[in-house]
Amino acid sequence: MTDIKPVSPFPRILLGPGPSNMPPEVVAALGAPIMGHMDPAFTAIMDNVRLMLGQVFQTRNALTIQLPGGGMAGMQAAFTNLIEPGDTVIIGMAGYFSGRMLSIAERLGARVIKVEAEWGTVIPPEAIEHVLRREKVKAIAIVHGETSTGVEQPVAEISKLAHRYGAYLIVDAVASLGGVNVPVDAWDIDICYGGSQKCLSAPPGVAPITINERALQAIRQRKTAVPSFYLDLTLLEKYWLGNPRAYHHTAPVPLVYGLHEALRLVLEEGLEARVARHRRLSQALVAGLEAMGLELFADPNHRLPSLTTVRIPAGVDDARVRKALLNEMNIEIGGGLGPVAGKIWRIGLMGYSCSKVNVLLVLSALETLLKREGYRVPGGAVLAAAAVLDNSGNH
Ligand SMILES: *Cc1c(COP(=O)(O)O)cnc(C)c1O
């Protein structure tokens, strides 16, 4: 006997830094019957996930798979496989998630050189080149879409530098994959990992990752074994690509179904159309926030379409507004992390959550709550956003 009630969460409108809402097709897939993780009917689904991930990452890399675990598993796997004790690693640091890269690299015994930029700005490629000229660097790591600042970092430029100086490039595309262009082969990224629950709108708990042949060679030639059995890409390769496949772990079967459906929907919409949708709707959101008299946080030339950061006006209580948004209006947005805690809000428009109705809804909710806080709202935010969308010729 138990008094504990069944799980029955209220369906929130998720406009934070992730997770995003899931489309009904993905929700339905999660309830499909479980199969054994070596059942040929299930491994056929894995093969399709691999093929679709290749299209979404825009890569021909054979090892393009999903790891058990969230985006952090992708980050952990990228460093744990490529980095050996004593390796020199450059980390481009301008936000919270690059701080986690630093922590992981240090735990692996790497010698880390930080190339820092102020939160809200991009890491200048020249600053990275400055280090590359005087140091032998094994790898450069960069967060493409920094969810703590709303900045899109210049991956293409940094990649050219990395390879000119013989360094590998690790890219975190957790907050961008499926909503912002991440052309892995065109940008020549050696290891790129994404997130399932952000712009792909799949359930959290699986991490897409792709590794090119050059990086795989480096991993195979390590002096010491990959220190994590669970995230060893050479073992995962035998599970995904082996003939026969070699058991490594029990795949999170329902999550793989969910990811499969989410990827299918991305390709049905078309990657280009999806990227354009994220760009258009974030522009509408920005227009609405500016019409409210609010100031945006990220460098206007490098704004990340999937996540918009806005400064909280003086005299407005961050926690009170976000609590009212959640409890009264059922909308989740993100607060600031680290040095910008209490100073900015983070509004995500990711995947299925990135819709016209959600843009208009969050703007009108914020207008109402800011007014309640005593902030003089000019009004017209919803109309300003709608005007951007009307001018774009479609919804
Ligand atoms: C969300 C996020 C992560 C971590 O993903 P989890 O699924 O929470 O483990 C890593 N990097 C970036 C840029 C993110 O936005």
CSV table of C-alpha atoms and ligand atoms in Angstrom, one decimal:
chain,number,residue,atom,x,y,z
A,1,MET,CA,0.0,0.0,0.0
A,2,THR,CA,1.2,3.4,-0.8
A,3,ASP,CA,-0.2,7.0,-0.6
A,4,ILE,CA,2.1,8.2,-3.3
A,5,LYS,CA,0.2,9.5,-6.2
A,6,PRO,CA,1.0,8.5,-9.8
A,7,VAL,CA,3.3,10.7,-11.9
A,8,SER,CA,1.0,13.2,-13.7
A,9,PRO,CA,2.9,16.3,-14.5
A,10,PHE,CA,1.1,19.3,-15.9
A,11,PRO,CA,2.1,19.9,-19.5
A,12,ARG,CA,4.3,23.0,-19.3
A,13,ILE,CA,5.2,25.3,-22.2
A,14,LEU,CA,8.9,24.9,-22.2
A,15,LEU,CA,10.7,28.0,-23.3
A,16,GLY,CA,13.9,27.7,-21.3
A,17,PRO,CA,17.4,26.5,-22.3
A,18,GLY,CA,16.0,22.9,-22.6
A,19,PRO,CA,14.3,20.5,-22.5
A,20,SER,CA,11.8,21.6,-25.1
A,21,ASN,CA,8.3,20.3,-25.6
A,22,MET,CA,8.1,17.1,-27.6
A,23,PRO,CA,5.8,16.6,-30.7
A,24,PRO,CA,3.0,14.1,-30.3
A,25,GLU,CA,4.7,11.6,-32.6
A,26,VAL,CA,7.7,11.5,-30.3
A,27,VAL,CA,5.5,11.2,-27.2
A,28,ALA,CA,3.7,8.3,-28.8
A,29,ALA,CA,6.9,6.5,-29.7
A,30,LEU,CA,8.1,6.5,-26.1
A,31,GLY,CA,5.2,4.2,-25.2
A,32,ALA,CA,5.9,1.7,-28.0
A,33,PRO,CA,6.7,-1.9,-26.9
A,34,ILE,CA,10.2,-2.6,-25.5
A,35,MET,CA,12.4,-4.8,-27.6
A,36,GLY,CA,15.7,-6.5,-26.7
A,37,HIS,CA,18.6,-4.2,-27.5
A,38,MET,CA,20.1,-6.8,-29.8
A,39,ASP,CA,16.8,-7.7,-31.5
A,40,PRO,CA,17.3,-7.2,-35.3
A,41,ALA,CA,14.1,-5.1,-35.4
A,42,PHE,CA,15.7,-2.8,-32.8
A,43,THR,CA,19.1,-2.7,-34.4
A,44,ALA,CA,17.4,-1.7,-37.6
A,45,ILE,CA,16.0,1.3,-35.8
A,46,MET,CA,19.5,2.1,-34.5
A,47,ASP,CA,20.7,2.0,-38.1
A,48,ASN,CA,18.1,4.5,-39.1
A,49,VAL,CA,19.0,6.7,-36.2
A,50,ARG,CA,22.6,6.6,-37.4
A,51,LEU,CA,21.6,7.5,-41.0
A,52,MET,CA,19.3,10.3,-39.9
A,53,LEU,CA,21.8,11.7,-37.5
A,54,GLY,CA,24.3,11.8,-40.3
A,55,GLN,CA,21.9,14.0,-42.3
A,56,VAL,CA,21.3,16.3,-39.3
A,57,PHE,CA,25.0,16.6,-38.5
A,58,GLN,CA,25.6,17.0,-42.3
A,59,THR,CA,28.4,14.4,-42.2
A,60,ARG,CA,29.5,11.2,-43.9
A,61,ASN,CA,31.3,10.1,-40.7
A,62,ALA,CA,30.5,6.4,-40.2
A,63,LEU,CA,30.6,6.7,-36.4
A,64,THR,CA,27.6,8.9,-36.0
A,65,ILE,CA,25.6,7.5,-33.1
A,66,GLN,CA,23.7,8.2,-30.0
A,67,LEU,CA,25.2,7.8,-26.5
A,68,PRO,CA,23.2,6.8,-23.4
A,69,GLY,CA,23.1,9.9,-21.2
A,70,GLY,CA,22.4,13.6,-21.8
A,71,GLY,CA,24.4,16.3,-23.6
A,72,MET,CA,26.9,16.0,-20.7
A,73,ALA,CA,27.6,12.4,-21.8
A,74,GLY,CA,28.6,13.8,-25.2
A,75,MET,CA,30.9,16.3,-23.6
A,76,GLN,CA,32.4,13.7,-21.3
A,77,ALA,CA,32.9,11.2,-24.2
A,78,ALA,CA,34.6,13.7,-26.5
A,79,PHE,CA,37.2,14.7,-24.0
A,80,THR,CA,37.6,11.2,-22.4
A,81,ASN,CA,38.3,9.5,-25.7
A,82,LEU,CA,40.6,12.1,-27.3
A,83,ILE,CA,42.5,13.6,-24.4
A,84,GLU,CA,45.4,11.9,-22.7
A,85,PRO,CA,47.2,13.0,-19.5
A,86,GLY,CA,49.7,15.8,-20.4
A,87,ASP,CA,47.9,16.8,-23.6
A,88,THR,CA,47.6,20.5,-24.2
A,89,VAL,CA,44.1,21.7,-24.8
A,90,ILE,CA,42.7,25.1,-25.7
A,91,ILE,CA,39.2,25.8,-24.3
A,92,GLY,CA,37.4,28.8,-25.7
A,93,MET,CA,35.7,30.1,-22.6
A,94,ALA,CA,32.8,32.6,-22.7
A,95,GLY,CA,30.1,31.0,-20.7
A,96,TYR,CA,29.0,28.3,-18.3
A,97,PHE,CA,29.3,25.2,-20.5
A,98,SER,CA,32.9,25.9,-21.5
A,99,GLY,CA,33.5,26.0,-17.7
A,100,ARG,CA,32.4,22.4,-17.6
A,101,MET,CA,34.7,21.5,-20.5
A,102,LEU,CA,37.5,22.9,-18.4
A,103,SER,CA,36.6,20.8,-15.4
A,104,ILE,CA,36.4,17.6,-17.5
A,105,ALA,CA,39.8,18.3,-19.3
A,106,GLU,CA,41.5,19.1,-15.9
A,107,ARG,CA,40.2,15.8,-14.4
A,108,LEU,CA,41.7,14.0,-17.3
A,109,GLY,CA,45.1,15.4,-16.6
A,110,ALA,CA,45.2,17.8,-19.6
A,111,ARG,CA,47.2,21.0,-19.5
A,112,VAL,CA,44.5,23.5,-20.3
A,113,ILE,CA,45.0,26.9,-21.9
A,114,LYS,CA,41.9,29.1,-21.5
A,115,VAL,CA,41.1,31.6,-24.2
A,116,GLU,CA,38.6,33.8,-22.5
A,117,ALA,CA,36.1,36.3,-23.7
A,118,GLU,CA,33.5,38.2,-21.8
A,119,TRP,CA,30.1,36.5,-21.4
A,120,GLY,CA,27.8,37.6,-24.2
A,121,THR,CA,30.6,38.0,-26.7
A,122,VAL,CA,32.4,35.7,-29.1
A,123,ILE,CA,35.9,34.2,-28.6
A,124,PRO,CA,38.2,36.1,-31.0
A,125,PRO,CA,39.8,33.5,-33.3
A,126,GLU,CA,43.0,35.7,-33.3
A,127,ALA,CA,43.3,35.0,-29.6
A,128,ILE,CA,43.3,31.3,-30.3
A,129,GLU,CA,45.8,31.7,-33.1
A,130,HIS,CA,48.1,33.6,-30.7
A,131,VAL,CA,48.3,30.5,-28.5
A,132,LEU,CA,48.6,28.1,-31.4
A,133,ARG,CA,51.7,30.0,-32.7
A,134,ARG,CA,53.7,29.3,-29.5
A,135,GLU,CA,52.3,26.0,-28.2
A,136,LYS,CA,51.9,22.4,-29.5
A,137,VAL,CA,48.2,22.0,-29.0
A,138,LYS,CA,46.4,18.6,-29.2
A,139,ALA,CA,42.8,19.9,-29.3
A,140,ILE,CA,40.7,23.0,-29.3
A,141,ALA,CA,37.2,22.8,-27.7
A,142,ILE,CA,34.5,25.3,-28.2
A,143,VAL,CA,30.8,25.6,-27.4
A,144,HIS,CA,28.9,26.4,-30.6
A,145,GLY,CA,25.7,27.6,-29.1
A,146,GLU,CA,26.4,28.8,-25.5
A,147,THR,CA,23.1,28.4,-23.7
A,148,SER,CA,24.3,30.6,-20.8
A,149,THR,CA,24.8,33.7,-23.0
A,150,GLY,CA,22.8,33.2,-26.2
A,151,VAL,CA,25.9,33.6,-28.4
A,152,GLU,CA,26.8,31.6,-31.4
A,153,GLN,CA,30.5,31.1,-31.5
A,154,PRO,CA,32.5,31.3,-34.8
A,155,VAL,CA,33.2,27.6,-35.2
A,156,ALA,CA,34.1,27.7,-38.9
A,157,GLU,CA,37.0,30.2,-38.4
A,158,ILE,CA,38.3,28.4,-35.3
A,159,SER,CA,38.2,25.1,-37.2
A,160,LYS,CA,40.4,26.5,-40.0
A,161,LEU,CA,42.9,27.6,-37.4
A,162,ALA,CA,42.8,24.3,-35.5
A,163,HIS,CA,43.7,22.3,-38.6
A,164,ARG,CA,46.3,24.7,-39.9
A,165,TYR,CA,48.2,24.1,-36.6
A,166,GLY,CA,47.4,20.4,-36.5
A,167,ALA,CA,45.0,20.4,-33.6
A,168,TYR,CA,41.7,18.5,-33.3
A,169,LEU,CA,38.5,20.4,-32.9
A,170,ILE,CA,35.8,19.4,-30.4
A,171,VAL,CA,32.5,21.2,-30.7
A,172,ASP,CA,29.5,21.3,-28.3
A,173,ALA,CA,26.4,21.6,-30.5
A,174,VAL,CA,24.0,20.6,-27.7
A,175,ALA,CA,21.9,23.7,-28.0
A,176,SER,CA,22.2,24.2,-31.7
A,177,LEU,CA,21.9,20.8,-33.5
A,178,GLY,CA,18.6,20.6,-35.3
A,179,GLY,CA,17.8,24.3,-34.9
A,180,VAL,CA,20.9,26.1,-36.1
A,181,ASN,CA,23.2,25.1,-38.9
A,182,VAL,CA,25.9,22.6,-37.8
A,183,PRO,CA,27.6,21.4,-41.0
A,184,VAL,CA,30.1,19.0,-39.4
A,185,ASP,CA,31.9,18.0,-42.6
A,186,ALA,CA,31.9,21.5,-44.2
A,187,TRP,CA,33.3,22.9,-41.0
A,188,ASP,CA,35.7,20.0,-40.6
A,189,ILE,CA,34.8,19.3,-37.0
A,190,ASP,CA,36.6,16.3,-35.5
A,191,ILE,CA,34.2,15.4,-32.7
A,192,CYS,CA,30.8,17.1,-32.4
A,193,TYR,CA,28.1,16.2,-29.9
A,194,GLY,CA,24.5,17.4,-29.7
A,195,GLY,CA,21.6,17.1,-27.3
A,196,SER,CA,18.3,15.3,-27.8
A,197,GLN,CA,16.1,17.5,-25.7
A,198,LYS,CA,16.9,20.9,-27.2
A,199,CYS,CA,16.4,21.7,-30.8
A,200,LEU,CA,15.6,18.1,-31.8
A,201,SER,CA,12.7,17.9,-29.3
A,202,ALA,CA,13.4,14.3,-28.4
A,203,PRO,CA,13.4,13.1,-24.8
A,204,PRO,CA,16.4,13.9,-22.6
A,205,GLY,CA,18.8,11.1,-21.9
A,206,VAL,CA,20.5,10.4,-25.2
A,207,ALA,CA,23.3,12.3,-26.8
A,208,PRO,CA,24.0,12.4,-30.6
A,209,ILE,CA,27.7,12.4,-31.4
A,210,THR,CA,29.8,12.1,-34.5
A,211,ILE,CA,33.5,11.4,-34.8
A,212,ASN,CA,35.6,11.6,-37.9
A,213,GLU,CA,38.2,9.1,-39.1
A,214,ARG,CA,41.1,11.4,-38.1
A,215,ALA,CA,39.9,11.6,-34.5
A,216,LEU,CA,39.2,7.9,-34.4
A,217,GLN,CA,42.7,7.2,-35.5
A,218,ALA,CA,44.0,9.3,-32.6
A,219,ILE,CA,41.8,7.5,-30.2
A,220,ARG,CA,43.0,4.1,-31.5
A,221,GLN,CA,46.6,5.2,-31.1
A,222,ARG,CA,46.2,6.3,-27.4
A,223,LYS,CA,49.1,5.2,-25.2
A,224,THR,CA,46.6,4.2,-22.4
A,225,ALA,CA,43.1,2.8,-22.6
A,226,VAL,CA,40.2,5.2,-22.7
A,227,PRO,CA,39.6,5.7,-19.0
A,228,SER,CA,35.8,5.2,-19.3
A,229,PHE,CA,34.5,1.8,-20.3
A,230,TYR,CA,31.0,3.1,-20.7
A,231,LEU,CA,31.9,6.0,-23.1
A,232,ASP,CA,34.8,4.3,-24.9
A,233,LEU,CA,34.0,5.1,-28.5
A,234,THR,CA,36.0,2.1,-29.8
A,235,LEU,CA,33.7,-0.2,-27.9
A,236,LEU,CA,30.6,1.8,-28.9
A,237,GLU,CA,31.8,1.4,-32.5
A,238,LYS,CA,31.7,-2.4,-32.2
A,239,TYR,CA,28.1,-2.2,-30.8
A,240,TRP,CA,26.9,0.2,-33.6
A,241,LEU,CA,28.9,-0.9,-36.6
A,242,GLY,CA,30.3,-4.3,-35.7
A,243,ASN,CA,29.3,-7.4,-37.7
A,244,PRO,CA,28.2,-9.1,-35.6
A,245,ARG,CA,27.4,-6.3,-33.2
A,246,ALA,CA,29.2,-6.6,-29.8
A,247,TYR,CA,27.1,-6.0,-26.7
A,248,HIS,CA,28.4,-3.0,-24.8
A,249,HIS,CA,25.4,-1.6,-22.9
A,250,THR,CA,21.6,-2.0,-22.9
A,251,ALA,CA,20.5,0.9,-25.1
A,252,PRO,CA,17.7,3.1,-23.6
A,253,VAL,CA,15.2,1.6,-26.0
A,254,PRO,CA,12.3,4.0,-25.6
A,255,LEU,CA,14.6,7.0,-25.8
A,256,VAL,CA,16.0,5.6,-29.0
A,257,TYR,CA,12.4,5.3,-30.4
A,258,GLY,CA,11.8,8.9,-29.4
A,259,LEU,CA,15.0,10.1,-31.0
A,260,HIS,CA,14.2,8.2,-34.1
A,261,GLU,CA,10.8,10.0,-34.4
A,262,ALA,CA,12.3,13.3,-33.6
A,263,LEU,CA,14.9,13.0,-36.3
A,264,ARG,CA,12.3,11.8,-38.8
A,265,LEU,CA,10.3,14.9,-38.1
A,266,VAL,CA,13.4,17.1,-38.6
A,267,LEU,CA,14.0,15.6,-42.0
A,268,GLU,CA,10.4,15.7,-42.9
A,269,GLU,CA,10.4,19.5,-42.2
A,270,GLY,CA,13.8,19.8,-44.0
A,271,LEU,CA,16.9,20.9,-42.2
A,272,GLU,CA,17.1,24.2,-44.1
A,273,ALA,CA,13.4,25.1,-43.4
A,274,ARG,CA,13.9,24.2,-39.8
A,275,VAL,CA,16.9,26.4,-39.4
A,276,ALA,CA,15.0,29.2,-41.1
A,277,ARG,CA,12.1,28.8,-38.8
A,278,HIS,CA,14.4,29.1,-35.7
A,279,ARG,CA,16.0,32.2,-37.2
A,280,ARG,CA,12.6,33.9,-38.2
A,281,LEU,CA,10.9,33.2,-34.9
A,282,SER,CA,13.9,34.4,-32.8
A,283,GLN,CA,13.9,37.6,-34.8
A,284,ALA,CA,10.2,38.0,-34.0
A,285,LEU,CA,10.9,37.4,-30.3
A,286,VAL,CA,13.8,39.9,-30.3
A,287,ALA,CA,11.5,42.5,-32.0
A,288,GLY,CA,8.9,42.0,-29.3
A,289,LEU,CA,11.4,42.2,-26.4
A,290,GLU,CA,12.8,45.4,-27.9
A,291,ALA,CA,9.4,46.9,-28.4
A,292,MET,CA,8.9,46.3,-24.6
A,293,GLY,CA,12.0,48.5,-24.1
A,294,LEU,CA,14.1,45.6,-22.9
A,295,GLU,CA,17.8,45.3,-23.7
A,296,LEU,CA,19.2,42.2,-25.2
A,297,PHE,CA,22.3,40.6,-23.7
A,298,ALA,CA,24.2,38.8,-26.5
A,299,ASP,CA,26.4,40.5,-29.2
A,300,PRO,CA,23.8,41.4,-31.9
A,301,ASN,CA,26.0,40.1,-34.7
A,302,HIS,CA,26.3,36.6,-33.1
A,303,ARG,CA,23.0,35.9,-31.5
A,304,LEU,CA,22.0,32.2,-31.2
A,305,PRO,CA,18.6,31.7,-32.7
A,306,SER,CA,17.6,28.9,-30.4
A,307,LEU,CA,18.2,30.9,-27.2
A,308,THR,CA,17.7,34.6,-26.6
A,309,THR,CA,19.1,36.4,-23.6
A,310,VAL,CA,17.6,39.6,-22.3
A,311,ARG,CA,18.6,41.9,-19.5
A,312,ILE,CA,16.2,42.0,-16.5
A,313,PRO,CA,15.2,45.7,-16.0
A,314,ALA,CA,16.2,47.4,-12.8
A,315,GLY,CA,13.7,47.0,-10.0
A,316,VAL,CA,12.2,43.8,-11.4
A,317,ASP,CA,12.5,40.7,-9.2
A,318,ASP,CA,13.9,37.8,-11.3
A,319,ALA,CA,12.7,35.0,-9.2
A,320,ARG,CA,9.2,36.4,-8.6
A,321,VAL,CA,8.6,36.9,-12.4
A,322,ARG,CA,9.9,33.4,-13.3
A,323,LYS,CA,7.8,31.9,-10.5
A,324,ALA,CA,4.7,33.6,-11.7
A,325,LEU,CA,5.4,32.7,-15.3
A,326,LEU,CA,5.6,29.0,-14.2
A,327,ASN,CA,2.8,28.9,-11.7
A,328,GLU,CA,0.3,31.2,-13.2
A,329,MET,CA,1.0,31.0,-16.9
A,330,ASN,CA,2.6,27.6,-17.1
A,331,ILE,CA,5.6,28.9,-19.0
A,332,GLU,CA,9.2,28.0,-18.2
A,333,ILE,CA,12.0,30.3,-19.1
A,334,GLY,CA,15.6,30.2,-17.8
A,335,GLY,CA,17.3,32.5,-15.3
A,336,GLY,CA,21.0,33.6,-15.6
A,337,LEU,CA,23.9,31.4,-14.6
A,338,GLY,CA,27.1,32.4,-12.8
A,339,PRO,CA,28.1,36.0,-13.3
A,340,VAL,CA,24.8,36.9,-14.9
A,341,ALA,CA,22.5,35.2,-12.3
A,342,GLY,CA,19.7,37.6,-11.5
A,343,LYS,CA,20.7,39.8,-14.4
A,344,ILE,CA,19.3,38.1,-17.5
A,345,TRP,CA,16.5,35.8,-18.6
A,346,ARG,CA,17.1,33.1,-21.2
A,347,ILE,CA,14.2,32.4,-23.5
A,348,GLY,CA,14.6,29.2,-25.6
A,349,LEU,CA,12.9,28.7,-28.9
A,350,MET,CA,13.9,25.1,-29.5
A,351,GLY,CA,12.4,22.5,-31.9
A,352,TYR,CA,8.7,21.9,-31.3
A,353,SER,CA,8.7,24.8,-28.7
A,354,CYS,CA,9.8,27.2,-31.4
A,355,SER,CA,6.4,28.3,-32.7
A,356,LYS,CA,4.6,31.5,-33.5
A,357,VAL,CA,2.0,31.0,-30.8
A,358,ASN,CA,4.7,30.5,-28.1
A,359,VAL,CA,6.5,33.7,-29.2
A,360,LEU,CA,3.3,35.7,-28.9
A,361,LEU,CA,2.4,34.0,-25.6
A,362,VAL,CA,5.7,34.5,-23.8
A,363,LEU,CA,5.7,38.2,-24.9
A,364,SER,CA,2.2,38.9,-23.7
A,365,ALA,CA,2.9,37.0,-20.4
A,366,LEU,CA,6.1,39.0,-19.8
A,367,GLU,CA,4.3,42.3,-20.6
A,368,THR,CA,1.7,41.4,-18.0
A,369,LEU,CA,4.2,40.4,-15.3
A,370,LEU,CA,6.5,43.3,-15.9
A,371,LYS,CA,3.6,45.7,-15.5
A,372,ARG,CA,2.8,44.0,-12.2
A,373,GLU,CA,6.4,44.6,-11.2
A,374,GLY,CA,6.0,48.3,-11.8
A,375,TYR,CA,8.0,48.4,-15.0
A,376,ARG,CA,6.6,50.9,-17.5
A,377,VAL,CA,5.8,48.6,-20.4
A,378,PRO,CA,5.4,50.6,-23.7
A,379,GLY,CA,3.0,47.9,-25.0
A,380,GLY,CA,2.9,46.6,-28.6
A,381,ALA,CA,5.3,43.8,-28.1
A,382,VAL,CA,3.0,41.2,-29.5
A,383,LEU,CA,2.2,43.3,-32.5
A,384,ALA,CA,5.9,44.0,-33.1
A,385,ALA,CA,6.6,40.3,-33.2
A,386,ALA,CA,3.6,39.5,-35.4
A,387,ALA,CA,4.8,42.2,-37.8
A,388,VAL,CA,8.1,40.5,-38.3
A,389,LEU,CA,6.3,37.2,-39.0
A,390,ASP,CA,3.8,38.7,-41.4
A,391,ASN,CA,6.6,40.4,-43.3
A,392,SER,CA,8.3,37.1,-43.7
A,393,GLY,CA,5.4,36.0,-45.9
A,394,ASN,CA,4.4,32.9,-43.9
A,395,HIS,CA,3.9,31.7,-40.4
B,1,LIG,C1,22.2,21.7,-22.1
B,1,LIG,C2,23.6,21.8,-22.5
B,1,LIG,C3,24.5,20.8,-22.2
B,1,LIG,C4,24.2,19.7,-21.2
B,1,LIG,O1,23.3,18.8,-21.7
B,1,LIG,P1,22.5,17.9,-20.6
B,1,LIG,O2,21.5,17.1,-21.5
B,1,LIG,O3,21.9,18.7,-19.6
B,1,LIG,O4,23.5,16.9,-20.1
B,1,LIG,C5,25.8,21.0,-22.7
B,1,LIG,N1,26.1,22.0,-23.5
B,1,LIG,C6,25.3,23.0,-23.8
B,1,LIG,C7,25.7,24.1,-24.7
B,1,LIG,C8,23.9,22.9,-23.4
B,1,LIG,O5,23.1,23.8,-23.7
